[in-house]
Each structure stands twice: as structure tokens, then as C-alpha cells.
Amino acid sequence: MVQPEPAVGGGDTDRPRGRFWWLKWVAGAVLVALLVGEGIYLWPRLHESWQALAEIHWGWVALCVLAQAVSLSGYGRVQKQLLRAGGVSVSQRKSVAVIYGSTAMALTLPAGQVFSTAFTYKETRRWGASPVVASWQLAISGVIAAAGLALVGVTGALLVGGSVSPFTLLFSVVGLAALLYAGRYVSSHPDSIENAARWVLGRVNSVRGKPASTGMNMVRTTIEQLDSVQLGKRDAALTLGWSAVHRTADIVCLGAACFAIGAEPVLAGLLIAFAAGKAVATIPGAPGGLVYVDATLIATLTTAASISASQAVAAAFVYRGVSFILVAIVGWIVFAFLFRGHGQQSETPSYDVELERND
């Protein structure tokens, strides 16, 4: 019996559509609606803002771009330093490349933070980081970033003479200290952690009707990984220092955007506007916080930084053009050239294979 020849192109034309094929159309419609909403919100101020942009000072724009590059480079240093403490050596070039790629995902994709975190985790695993070290790096860098942002907001509020609740900063600082202390305690007392885990597993396994030692191999392997994390005083100081560079340079980028359109923002208000914009950007929704981050920046620059509404619109346009659009473009270019083929590789890291055997 003669078999029919396959259709040219592999028969992809007959492939059924995925279950959630409609999501891309919904995402596109939402994005268009957000752009229209932003246009309506900004329309009354666009004429004066356009005049400010027409007289833009390109030297300040260059400083804006340079400051954003320094900011991302500083965050790359934070990642590199934390991985070094976990026994993973990586070049600054590779670390910054991942920062650009993950930032592009976080800025442009729906639920971008999820894709960004998964991408960073996957790449740090490729560099030789164990699952615990890779997760530890992400957790510590996230807490440091949150604590730094809270500090910026508190500083701005104090400069304008406002009252600040100590709990605003306390939560992030305590979380960071707890994570650091937990890692150091496990490194110094692996036996006590193993004994406690054995006691807990024994009770859990008795309820599940399994042998008391079930899961202990995984516990021992995890403790060995945490034992490899040695965040000494020097590494901790360098991590915090580079984190400060990351935040400070980003604030300089926003300030340079204001000066580029002829505004002279008040420092305290600039800090408040920066902190408010970054805080709002963490709310899930539009890619890169489109519309509500811009609206927050415009409102806080006008009310707190003492610049006109038209100047605030123009400054937000310059800042977001650099920190959002330009960074996203560069990030996706970096991803296309350096990371595009990584998702097609199916090799399982050696540790994951061993973990599956021990489970």
C-alpha cells in the first residue's frame, strides 16, 4: 500500500490551535487599550510637553543613558558578587548580559517578572550554581533591592520633613538580615540542621506511612549546597555597595531626564517620585507598568519635585524612553544573540539528575 507523501512544510497547516490561542489577542487588545488610555491622559499636556522636548538638552540625555547603563552594570555586579559567595565564578560581561535579558522580559512580557526570574535562574544554573545557590541569589538580591527602594522613599520623605513609620524600612531590613543569618547559621551548624530535618521528616513520614529516612538524601544535598555559601563581610559590603550604585545611578537617570527638558526638580521630590514609580511598577498588569507608572511619575514629579505638569510629562517621556524602551530593545538584542538557542537545549544539569536519583 502506497503511503501518502507528507505535505510540504511538515503539515503545520493542519495543526490544531492551542487551547489558549486567544490569549495573545487579549494581550494585544489590552496593550492597545493601555496606549490609548495613556494618550487620552497625556493629551491636554502634550503641546507644552512637545515644546519642552523640542528644546531638549542632549548632553543631559547622554548622561541619562550613561546612568542607566551604570545602574544595570551595578546590578550585574550584585548578582556576580552573590554567586561568588556561593562558589560560582562568572564574568561581569555574562552577568550583565543576563541582567539585560531578564530586564527586557520583565518590562515587555505579560507576567514578565515570572519569565525574568525563571530566565535568570536557568542561566545561573548553566554557570554551575546549584538550585539552592541560584534561588538564594535571587532571594537575597530581591530583598536588597526592596530595602534599597524603601530607603530611597524614606530619605525623600525625611528631606521634605514628613513623618515616616519605622516599619516601612524595618520589614525589608529584617528580611534581609534573616536570610543572611539563616545562610550563615546553616554553614556553621550543618549537623543541627540535619538533626532537626531528620526529626521533622520522621514525623511526616510516619503519617505518610513511609520509612523514616525517606527524603533525607535530598535534605543532606541541600544542606551541602547552603554550606558552600560563604557570604563574608567583604562580599556583603561589596554587594551592598554595588546595590547602592544600581539605585543611585537610576535616580541620576531620572534627574538627568528632568534637567534635559529644562526642569530643576527638588531632590527630595525626585527621590519620592523615583520610589513611587518603582513601587507601582511591581504591581502585576501592563508590561513595564505602562500607563500607571507613567501617571505616577508625572503626578509625583509635579506635586513633590515642584516642576510643572508639562515638564513632568516630558521628563517622564525621556526617562521611560531610556529606562523602558531603550533597555528593552538592547535587552532583546542581547537575548537574541546570546541566549536564543538555550531554550532548545534539553540537557539536564548533573545535579538535577542526581537529585532525581536520590528522591
mmCIF file of C-alpha atoms in Angstrom:
data_model
loop_
_atom_site.group_PDB
_atom_site.id
_atom_site.type_symbol
_atom_site.label_atom_id
_atom_site.label_comp_id
_atom_site.label_asym_id
_atom_site.label_seq_id
_atom_site.Cartn_x
_atom_site.Cartn_y
_atom_site.Cartn_z
ATOM 1 C CA MET A 1 0.000 0.000 0.000
ATOM 2 C CA VAL A 2 1.412 3.356 -1.020
ATOM 3 C CA GLN A 3 1.699 5.789 1.834
ATOM 4 C CA PRO A 4 0.651 9.402 1.117
ATOM 5 C CA GLU A 5 3.517 11.855 0.923
ATOM 6 C CA PRO A 6 3.747 14.389 3.747
ATOM 7 C CA ALA A 7 2.683 17.895 2.890
ATOM 8 C CA VAL A 8 5.342 20.447 2.140
ATOM 9 C CA GLY A 9 6.390 22.284 5.295
ATOM 10 C CA GLY A 10 5.742 19.340 7.625
ATOM 11 C CA GLY A 11 1.948 19.614 7.707
ATOM 12 C CA ASP A 12 1.921 22.525 10.115
ATOM 13 C CA THR A 13 -1.143 23.948 8.363
ATOM 14 C CA ASP A 14 -3.275 21.131 9.790
ATOM 15 C CA ARG A 15 -2.003 21.552 13.346
ATOM 16 C CA PRO A 16 -4.847 22.391 15.739
ATOM 17 C CA ARG A 17 -4.664 25.671 17.556
ATOM 18 C CA GLY A 18 -3.550 25.631 21.154
ATOM 19 C CA ARG A 19 -6.001 25.702 23.990
ATOM 20 C CA PHE A 20 -5.165 29.286 24.917
ATOM 21 C CA TRP A 21 -4.583 30.662 21.419
ATOM 22 C CA TRP A 22 -6.853 33.592 22.207
ATOM 23 C CA LEU A 23 -4.595 34.927 24.973
ATOM 24 C CA LYS A 24 -2.263 36.701 22.531
ATOM 25 C CA TRP A 25 -5.218 38.574 21.049
ATOM 26 C CA VAL A 26 -6.448 39.545 24.518
ATOM 27 C CA ALA A 27 -2.938 40.719 25.457
ATOM 28 C CA GLY A 28 -2.734 42.749 22.239
ATOM 29 C CA ALA A 29 -6.127 44.348 22.839
ATOM 30 C CA VAL A 30 -5.178 45.227 26.426
ATOM 31 C CA LEU A 31 -1.911 46.779 25.262
ATOM 32 C CA VAL A 32 -3.718 48.888 22.643
ATOM 33 C CA ALA A 33 -6.273 49.985 25.254
ATOM 34 C CA LEU A 34 -3.492 50.998 27.637
ATOM 35 C CA LEU A 35 -1.738 53.016 24.936
ATOM 36 C CA VAL A 36 -4.994 54.766 24.053
ATOM 37 C CA GLY A 37 -5.649 55.448 27.746
ATOM 38 C CA GLU A 38 -2.195 56.923 28.190
ATOM 39 C CA GLY A 39 -2.691 59.109 25.132
ATOM 40 C CA ILE A 40 -6.008 60.417 26.489
ATOM 41 C CA TYR A 41 -4.435 61.094 29.881
ATOM 42 C CA LEU A 42 -1.491 62.975 28.414
ATOM 43 C CA TRP A 43 -3.277 64.795 25.584
ATOM 44 C CA PRO A 44 -4.066 68.059 27.453
ATOM 45 C CA ARG A 45 -0.380 68.486 28.312
ATOM 46 C CA LEU A 46 1.203 67.263 25.104
ATOM 47 C CA HIS A 47 1.514 70.645 23.364
ATOM 48 C CA GLU A 48 3.615 72.248 26.115
ATOM 49 C CA SER A 49 5.479 68.997 26.680
ATOM 50 C CA TRP A 50 6.334 68.830 22.997
ATOM 51 C CA GLN A 51 7.800 72.320 23.195
ATOM 52 C CA ALA A 52 9.968 71.186 26.117
ATOM 53 C CA LEU A 53 11.082 68.123 24.151
ATOM 54 C CA ALA A 54 11.812 70.247 21.079
ATOM 55 C CA GLU A 55 14.315 72.247 23.163
ATOM 56 C CA ILE A 56 15.840 69.181 24.811
ATOM 57 C CA HIS A 57 19.432 69.320 26.068
ATOM 58 C CA TRP A 58 21.119 66.309 24.514
ATOM 59 C CA GLY A 59 24.039 66.375 26.937
ATOM 60 C CA TRP A 60 21.644 65.553 29.769
ATOM 61 C CA VAL A 61 20.064 62.828 27.630
ATOM 62 C CA ALA A 62 23.510 61.298 27.143
ATOM 63 C CA LEU A 63 24.007 61.386 30.917
ATOM 64 C CA CYS A 64 20.594 59.749 31.300
ATOM 65 C CA VAL A 65 21.630 56.873 29.020
ATOM 66 C CA LEU A 66 25.024 56.529 30.710
ATOM 67 C CA ALA A 67 23.472 56.492 34.185
ATOM 68 C CA GLN A 68 21.031 53.741 33.186
ATOM 69 C CA ALA A 69 23.906 51.667 31.804
ATOM 70 C CA VAL A 70 25.826 52.128 35.070
ATOM 71 C CA SER A 71 22.699 51.155 37.019
ATOM 72 C CA LEU A 72 22.294 47.854 35.166
ATOM 73 C CA SER A 73 26.018 47.196 35.379
ATOM 74 C CA GLY A 74 25.817 47.718 39.150
ATOM 75 C CA TYR A 75 23.002 45.193 39.397
ATOM 76 C CA GLY A 76 25.120 42.780 37.382
ATOM 77 C CA ARG A 77 27.858 43.243 39.977
ATOM 78 C CA VAL A 78 25.376 42.429 42.748
ATOM 79 C CA GLN A 79 24.461 39.179 41.012
ATOM 80 C CA LYS A 80 28.109 38.340 40.355
ATOM 81 C CA GLN A 81 29.106 39.002 43.968
ATOM 82 C CA LEU A 82 26.322 36.873 45.434
ATOM 83 C CA LEU A 83 27.124 33.986 43.110
ATOM 84 C CA ARG A 84 30.790 34.310 44.046
ATOM 85 C CA ALA A 85 29.793 33.864 47.676
ATOM 86 C CA GLY A 86 28.070 30.645 46.599
ATOM 87 C CA GLY A 87 31.214 29.360 44.928
ATOM 88 C CA VAL A 88 30.200 30.260 41.358
ATOM 89 C CA SER A 89 32.615 32.334 39.303
ATOM 90 C CA VAL A 90 31.122 34.299 36.424
ATOM 91 C CA SER A 91 32.401 37.199 34.351
ATOM 92 C CA GLN A 92 30.856 40.642 34.588
ATOM 93 C CA ARG A 93 30.011 40.519 30.882
ATOM 94 C CA LYS A 94 27.902 37.378 31.292
ATOM 95 C CA SER A 95 26.239 38.682 34.438
ATOM 96 C CA VAL A 96 25.273 41.987 32.804
ATOM 97 C CA ALA A 97 24.040 40.164 29.695
ATOM 98 C CA VAL A 98 21.616 38.166 31.843
ATOM 99 C CA ILE A 99 20.528 41.366 33.611
ATOM 100 C CA TYR A 100 19.695 42.986 30.266
ATOM 101 C CA GLY A 101 17.844 39.905 29.019
ATOM 102 C CA SER A 102 15.845 39.416 32.209
ATOM 103 C CA THR A 103 15.036 43.133 32.429
ATOM 104 C CA ALA A 104 13.711 43.110 28.857
ATOM 105 C CA MET A 105 11.418 40.225 29.779
ATOM 106 C CA ALA A 106 10.228 41.935 32.950
ATOM 107 C CA LEU A 107 9.481 45.150 31.042
ATOM 108 C CA THR A 108 7.734 43.827 27.969
ATOM 109 C CA LEU A 109 6.064 40.472 28.677
ATOM 110 C CA PRO A 110 2.767 39.914 30.491
ATOM 111 C CA ALA A 111 3.690 38.453 33.898
ATOM 112 C CA GLY A 112 7.201 39.498 32.922
ATOM 113 C CA GLN A 113 8.635 39.107 36.416
ATOM 114 C CA VAL A 114 7.862 35.381 36.309
ATOM 115 C CA PHE A 115 9.662 34.904 32.987
ATOM 116 C CA SER A 116 12.506 37.139 34.140
ATOM 117 C CA THR A 117 13.072 35.161 37.339
ATOM 118 C CA ALA A 118 12.881 31.817 35.521
ATOM 119 C CA PHE A 119 15.345 33.020 32.884
ATOM 120 C CA THR A 120 17.845 34.260 35.490
ATOM 121 C CA TYR A 121 17.537 31.029 37.480
ATOM 122 C CA LYS A 122 18.109 28.938 34.359
ATOM 123 C CA GLU A 123 21.180 30.880 33.273
ATOM 124 C CA THR A 124 22.780 30.857 36.735
ATOM 125 C CA ARG A 125 22.286 27.093 36.769
ATOM 126 C CA ARG A 126 24.164 26.932 33.470
ATOM 127 C CA TRP A 127 27.064 28.720 35.145
ATOM 128 C CA GLY A 128 27.290 25.908 37.708
ATOM 129 C CA ALA A 129 25.116 27.236 40.521
ATOM 130 C CA SER A 130 23.190 24.593 42.425
ATOM 131 C CA PRO A 131 19.403 25.028 42.714
ATOM 132 C CA VAL A 132 19.714 26.303 46.281
ATOM 133 C CA VAL A 133 22.505 28.773 45.439
ATOM 134 C CA ALA A 134 20.623 30.041 42.364
ATOM 135 C CA SER A 135 17.447 30.531 44.401
ATOM 136 C CA TRP A 136 19.392 32.079 47.283
ATOM 137 C CA GLN A 137 20.965 34.625 44.924
ATOM 138 C CA LEU A 138 17.568 35.628 43.557
ATOM 139 C CA ALA A 139 16.067 35.940 47.041
ATOM 140 C CA ILE A 140 18.907 37.997 48.515
ATOM 141 C CA SER A 141 19.175 40.344 45.529
ATOM 142 C CA GLY A 142 15.415 40.884 45.628
ATOM 143 C CA VAL A 143 15.387 41.712 49.336
ATOM 144 C CA ILE A 144 18.364 44.064 48.947
ATOM 145 C CA ALA A 145 16.573 45.839 46.074
ATOM 146 C CA ALA A 146 13.394 46.192 48.156
ATOM 147 C CA ALA A 147 15.320 47.503 51.164
ATOM 148 C CA GLY A 148 17.177 49.993 48.968
ATOM 149 C CA LEU A 149 13.958 51.251 47.425
ATOM 150 C CA ALA A 150 12.379 51.657 50.859
ATOM 151 C CA LEU A 151 15.453 53.597 51.991
ATOM 152 C CA VAL A 152 15.155 55.938 48.998
ATOM 153 C CA GLY A 153 11.500 56.634 49.790
ATOM 154 C CA VAL A 154 12.186 57.169 53.484
ATOM 155 C CA THR A 155 15.076 59.539 52.694
ATOM 156 C CA GLY A 156 12.873 61.576 50.373
ATOM 157 C CA ALA A 157 10.106 61.781 52.976
ATOM 158 C CA LEU A 158 12.553 62.859 55.687
ATOM 159 C CA LEU A 159 14.061 65.550 53.446
ATOM 160 C CA VAL A 160 10.649 67.138 52.961
ATOM 161 C CA GLY A 161 10.001 66.987 56.696
ATOM 162 C CA GLY A 162 7.402 64.234 56.624
ATOM 163 C CA SER A 163 6.882 61.659 59.327
ATOM 164 C CA VAL A 164 7.878 58.114 58.398
ATOM 165 C CA SER A 165 6.813 54.926 60.131
ATOM 166 C CA PRO A 166 9.866 52.839 61.040
ATOM 167 C CA PHE A 167 8.019 49.729 59.860
ATOM 168 C CA THR A 168 8.320 50.979 56.266
ATOM 169 C CA LEU A 169 12.003 50.086 56.216
ATOM 170 C CA LEU A 170 12.115 47.586 59.085
ATOM 171 C CA PHE A 171 10.375 44.775 57.212
ATOM 172 C CA SER A 172 12.848 44.678 54.305
ATOM 173 C CA VAL A 173 15.895 45.073 56.534
ATOM 174 C CA VAL A 174 14.742 42.316 58.880
ATOM 175 C CA GLY A 175 14.009 40.046 55.925
ATOM 176 C CA LEU A 176 17.482 40.619 54.508
ATOM 177 C CA ALA A 177 19.131 40.054 57.899
ATOM 178 C CA ALA A 178 17.108 36.883 58.448
ATOM 179 C CA LEU A 179 18.126 35.409 55.102
ATOM 180 C CA LEU A 180 21.791 36.249 55.663
ATOM 181 C CA TYR A 181 21.707 34.864 59.208
ATOM 182 C CA ALA A 182 19.952 31.674 58.102
ATOM 183 C CA GLY A 183 22.579 31.029 55.440
ATOM 184 C CA ARG A 184 25.459 31.665 57.842
ATOM 185 C CA TYR A 185 23.841 29.527 60.562
ATOM 186 C CA VAL A 186 23.399 26.573 58.228
ATOM 187 C CA SER A 187 27.023 26.919 57.111
ATOM 188 C CA SER A 188 28.222 26.936 60.735
ATOM 189 C CA HIS A 189 25.798 24.322 62.143
ATOM 190 C CA PRO A 190 25.040 21.748 59.417
ATOM 191 C CA ASP A 191 24.672 18.921 61.941
ATOM 192 C CA SER A 192 21.972 20.683 63.952
ATOM 193 C CA ILE A 193 20.014 21.492 60.776
ATOM 194 C CA GLU A 194 20.263 17.874 59.634
ATOM 195 C CA ASN A 195 19.114 16.569 63.028
ATOM 196 C CA ALA A 196 16.134 18.937 63.033
ATOM 197 C CA ALA A 197 15.227 17.947 59.459
ATOM 198 C CA ARG A 198 15.501 14.256 60.348
ATOM 199 C CA TRP A 199 13.129 14.756 63.295
ATOM 200 C CA VAL A 200 10.580 16.581 61.140
ATOM 201 C CA LEU A 201 10.818 14.064 58.287
ATOM 202 C CA GLY A 202 10.413 11.207 60.739
ATOM 203 C CA ARG A 203 7.082 12.634 61.930
ATOM 204 C CA VAL A 204 5.902 13.427 58.385
ATOM 205 C CA ASN A 205 6.905 10.015 57.022
ATOM 206 C CA SER A 206 5.152 8.241 59.875
ATOM 207 C CA VAL A 207 1.923 9.980 58.857
ATOM 208 C CA ARG A 208 2.520 9.117 55.199
ATOM 209 C CA GLY A 209 3.323 5.507 56.069
ATOM 210 C CA LYS A 210 6.827 5.654 54.593
ATOM 211 C CA PRO A 211 10.257 4.800 56.029
ATOM 212 C CA ALA A 212 11.612 7.426 58.410
ATOM 213 C CA SER A 213 14.660 8.128 56.208
ATOM 214 C CA THR A 214 12.636 8.990 53.098
ATOM 215 C CA GLY A 215 13.819 12.344 51.735
ATOM 216 C CA MET A 216 16.963 12.616 53.840
ATOM 217 C CA ASN A 217 19.265 12.353 50.815
ATOM 218 C CA MET A 218 17.687 15.468 49.375
ATOM 219 C CA VAL A 219 17.987 17.268 52.727
ATOM 220 C CA ARG A 220 21.684 16.401 53.003
ATOM 221 C CA THR A 221 22.333 17.594 49.444
ATOM 222 C CA THR A 222 20.518 20.864 50.107
ATOM 223 C CA ILE A 223 22.492 21.463 53.304
ATOM 224 C CA GLU A 224 25.735 20.787 51.421
ATOM 225 C CA GLN A 225 24.763 23.440 48.884
ATOM 226 C CA LEU A 226 23.943 26.004 51.571
ATOM 227 C CA ASP A 227 27.202 25.099 53.288
ATOM 228 C CA SER A 228 29.000 26.249 50.121
ATOM 229 C CA VAL A 229 27.575 29.774 50.519
ATOM 230 C CA GLN A 230 30.150 31.860 52.362
ATOM 231 C CA LEU A 231 28.993 35.477 52.333
ATOM 232 C CA GLY A 232 31.771 37.086 54.317
ATOM 233 C CA LYS A 233 31.997 40.693 55.412
ATOM 234 C CA ARG A 234 33.879 41.725 52.279
ATOM 235 C CA ASP A 235 31.368 40.109 49.910
ATOM 236 C CA ALA A 236 28.456 41.527 51.900
ATOM 237 C CA ALA A 237 29.955 45.030 51.818
ATOM 238 C CA LEU A 238 30.632 44.832 48.072
ATOM 239 C CA THR A 239 27.112 43.522 47.428
ATOM 240 C CA LEU A 240 25.520 46.377 49.343
ATOM 241 C CA GLY A 241 27.882 48.880 47.724
ATOM 242 C CA TRP A 242 27.046 47.766 44.190
ATOM 243 C CA SER A 243 23.362 47.734 45.068
ATOM 244 C CA ALA A 244 23.728 51.386 46.124
ATOM 245 C CA VAL A 245 25.408 52.127 42.776
ATOM 246 C CA HIS A 246 22.493 50.458 40.988
ATOM 247 C CA ARG A 247 19.860 52.570 42.755
ATOM 248 C CA THR A 248 21.818 55.827 42.768
ATOM 249 C CA ALA A 249 22.571 55.653 39.050
ATOM 250 C CA ASP A 250 18.901 55.020 38.286
ATOM 251 C CA ILE A 251 17.953 58.100 40.335
ATOM 252 C CA VAL A 252 20.589 60.097 38.435
ATOM 253 C CA CYS A 253 18.939 58.873 35.217
ATOM 254 C CA LEU A 254 15.583 60.298 36.334
ATOM 255 C CA GLY A 255 17.194 63.543 37.454
ATOM 256 C CA ALA A 256 19.074 63.905 34.174
ATOM 257 C CA ALA A 257 15.784 63.361 32.308
ATOM 258 C CA CYS A 258 14.295 66.293 34.232
ATOM 259 C CA PHE A 259 17.245 68.587 33.528
ATOM 260 C CA ALA A 260 17.221 67.512 29.878
ATOM 261 C CA ILE A 261 13.868 69.242 29.343
ATOM 262 C CA GLY A 262 14.814 72.333 31.349
ATOM 263 C CA ALA A 263 13.261 71.423 34.710
ATOM 264 C CA GLU A 264 15.007 71.791 38.062
ATOM 265 C CA PRO A 265 13.459 69.208 40.380
ATOM 266 C CA VAL A 266 13.729 69.321 44.161
ATOM 267 C CA LEU A 267 15.959 66.464 45.365
ATOM 268 C CA ALA A 268 13.511 65.243 47.998
ATOM 269 C CA GLY A 269 10.669 65.196 45.487
ATOM 270 C CA LEU A 270 12.852 63.433 42.943
ATOM 271 C CA LEU A 271 13.553 60.645 45.455
ATOM 272 C CA ILE A 272 9.867 60.328 46.289
ATOM 273 C CA ALA A 273 8.891 60.230 42.610
ATOM 274 C CA PHE A 274 11.518 57.585 41.900
ATOM 275 C CA ALA A 275 10.462 55.387 44.827
ATOM 276 C CA ALA A 276 6.768 55.754 43.971
ATOM 277 C CA GLY A 277 7.327 54.876 40.322
ATOM 278 C CA LYS A 278 9.402 51.791 41.141
ATOM 279 C CA ALA A 279 6.911 50.648 43.775
ATOM 280 C CA VAL A 280 3.980 50.960 41.375
ATOM 281 C CA ALA A 281 5.957 49.076 38.715
ATOM 282 C CA THR A 282 5.854 45.941 40.884
ATOM 283 C CA ILE A 283 2.056 45.760 40.558
ATOM 284 C CA PRO A 284 1.221 42.994 38.051
ATOM 285 C CA GLY A 285 -0.641 44.129 34.978
ATOM 286 C CA ALA A 286 0.598 46.028 31.968
ATOM 287 C CA PRO A 287 4.118 45.249 30.687
ATOM 288 C CA GLY A 288 6.611 47.610 32.276
ATOM 289 C CA GLY A 289 3.851 49.287 34.277
ATOM 290 C CA LEU A 290 2.634 51.050 31.146
ATOM 291 C CA VAL A 291 0.247 53.927 31.945
ATOM 292 C CA TYR A 292 0.185 53.668 35.737
ATOM 293 C CA VAL A 293 3.946 54.034 36.217
ATOM 294 C CA ASP A 294 3.944 56.994 33.829
ATOM 295 C CA ALA A 295 0.955 58.536 35.597
ATOM 296 C CA THR A 296 2.640 58.051 38.977
ATOM 297 C CA LEU A 297 5.876 59.655 37.802
ATOM 298 C CA ILE A 298 4.030 62.624 36.299
ATOM 299 C CA ALA A 299 1.885 63.151 39.393
ATOM 300 C CA THR A 300 4.744 62.869 41.921
ATOM 301 C CA LEU A 301 7.174 64.946 39.874
ATOM 302 C CA THR A 302 4.533 67.672 39.685
ATOM 303 C CA THR A 303 3.474 67.615 43.337
ATOM 304 C CA ALA A 304 6.691 66.604 45.120
ATOM 305 C CA ALA A 305 9.523 67.685 42.815
ATOM 306 C CA SER A 306 7.975 71.121 42.125
ATOM 307 C CA ILE A 307 8.068 71.082 38.332
ATOM 308 C CA SER A 308 5.195 71.954 36.001
ATOM 309 C CA ALA A 309 2.840 69.308 34.646
ATOM 310 C CA SER A 310 4.098 69.761 31.099
ATOM 311 C CA GLN A 311 7.700 69.399 32.263
ATOM 312 C CA ALA A 312 6.752 66.305 34.276
ATOM 313 C CA VAL A 313 5.197 64.716 31.171
ATOM 314 C CA ALA A 314 8.302 65.483 29.103
ATOM 315 C CA ALA A 315 10.674 64.249 31.841
ATOM 316 C CA ALA A 316 8.710 61.042 32.272
ATOM 317 C CA PHE A 317 8.809 60.560 28.495
ATOM 318 C CA VAL A 318 12.621 60.896 28.422
ATOM 319 C CA TYR A 319 13.180 58.725 31.499
ATOM 320 C CA ARG A 320 10.845 55.978 30.336
ATOM 321 C CA GLY A 321 12.257 56.203 26.837
ATOM 322 C CA VAL A 322 15.663 55.317 28.245
ATOM 323 C CA SER A 323 14.844 53.043 31.200
ATOM 324 C CA PHE A 324 11.960 51.240 29.493
ATOM 325 C CA ILE A 325 12.118 51.394 25.697
ATOM 326 C CA LEU A 326 15.891 51.608 25.159
ATOM 327 C CA VAL A 327 16.697 49.000 27.827
ATOM 328 C CA ALA A 328 14.046 46.645 26.432
ATOM 329 C CA ILE A 329 15.420 46.992 22.896
ATOM 330 C CA VAL A 330 19.005 46.370 23.992
ATOM 331 C CA GLY A 331 17.893 43.535 26.251
ATOM 332 C CA TRP A 332 16.066 41.678 23.493
ATOM 333 C CA ILE A 333 19.010 42.181 21.119
ATOM 334 C CA VAL A 334 21.307 40.673 23.754
ATOM 335 C CA PHE A 335 18.866 37.811 24.268
ATOM 336 C CA ALA A 336 18.607 37.132 20.525
ATOM 337 C CA PHE A 337 22.376 36.942 20.081
ATOM 338 C CA LEU A 338 23.420 35.207 23.307
ATOM 339 C CA PHE A 339 20.501 33.228 24.745
ATOM 340 C CA ARG A 340 18.001 32.421 21.998
ATOM 341 C CA GLY A 341 19.218 28.839 21.482
ATOM 342 C CA HIS A 342 19.449 27.975 25.170
ATOM 343 C CA GLY A 343 15.777 27.068 25.482
ATOM 344 C CA GLN A 344 16.193 24.428 22.746
ATOM 345 C CA GLN A 345 18.897 22.568 24.659
ATOM 346 C CA SER A 346 17.496 19.654 26.612
ATOM 347 C CA GLU A 347 20.500 18.698 28.677
ATOM 348 C CA THR A 348 19.609 18.229 32.321
ATOM 349 C CA PRO A 349 22.154 19.683 34.787
ATOM 350 C CA SER A 350 24.123 16.970 36.566
ATOM 351 C CA TYR A 351 22.830 17.999 39.960
ATOM 352 C CA ASP A 352 19.209 17.666 38.831
ATOM 353 C CA VAL A 353 19.902 14.130 37.606
ATOM 354 C CA GLU A 354 21.461 13.242 40.931
ATOM 355 C CA LEU A 355 18.572 14.820 42.810
ATOM 356 C CA GLU A 356 16.083 12.706 40.878
ATOM 357 C CA ARG A 357 18.043 9.577 41.785
ATOM 358 C CA ASN A 358 18.058 10.487 45.462
ATOM 359 C CA ASP A 359 14.377 11.422 45.627
#
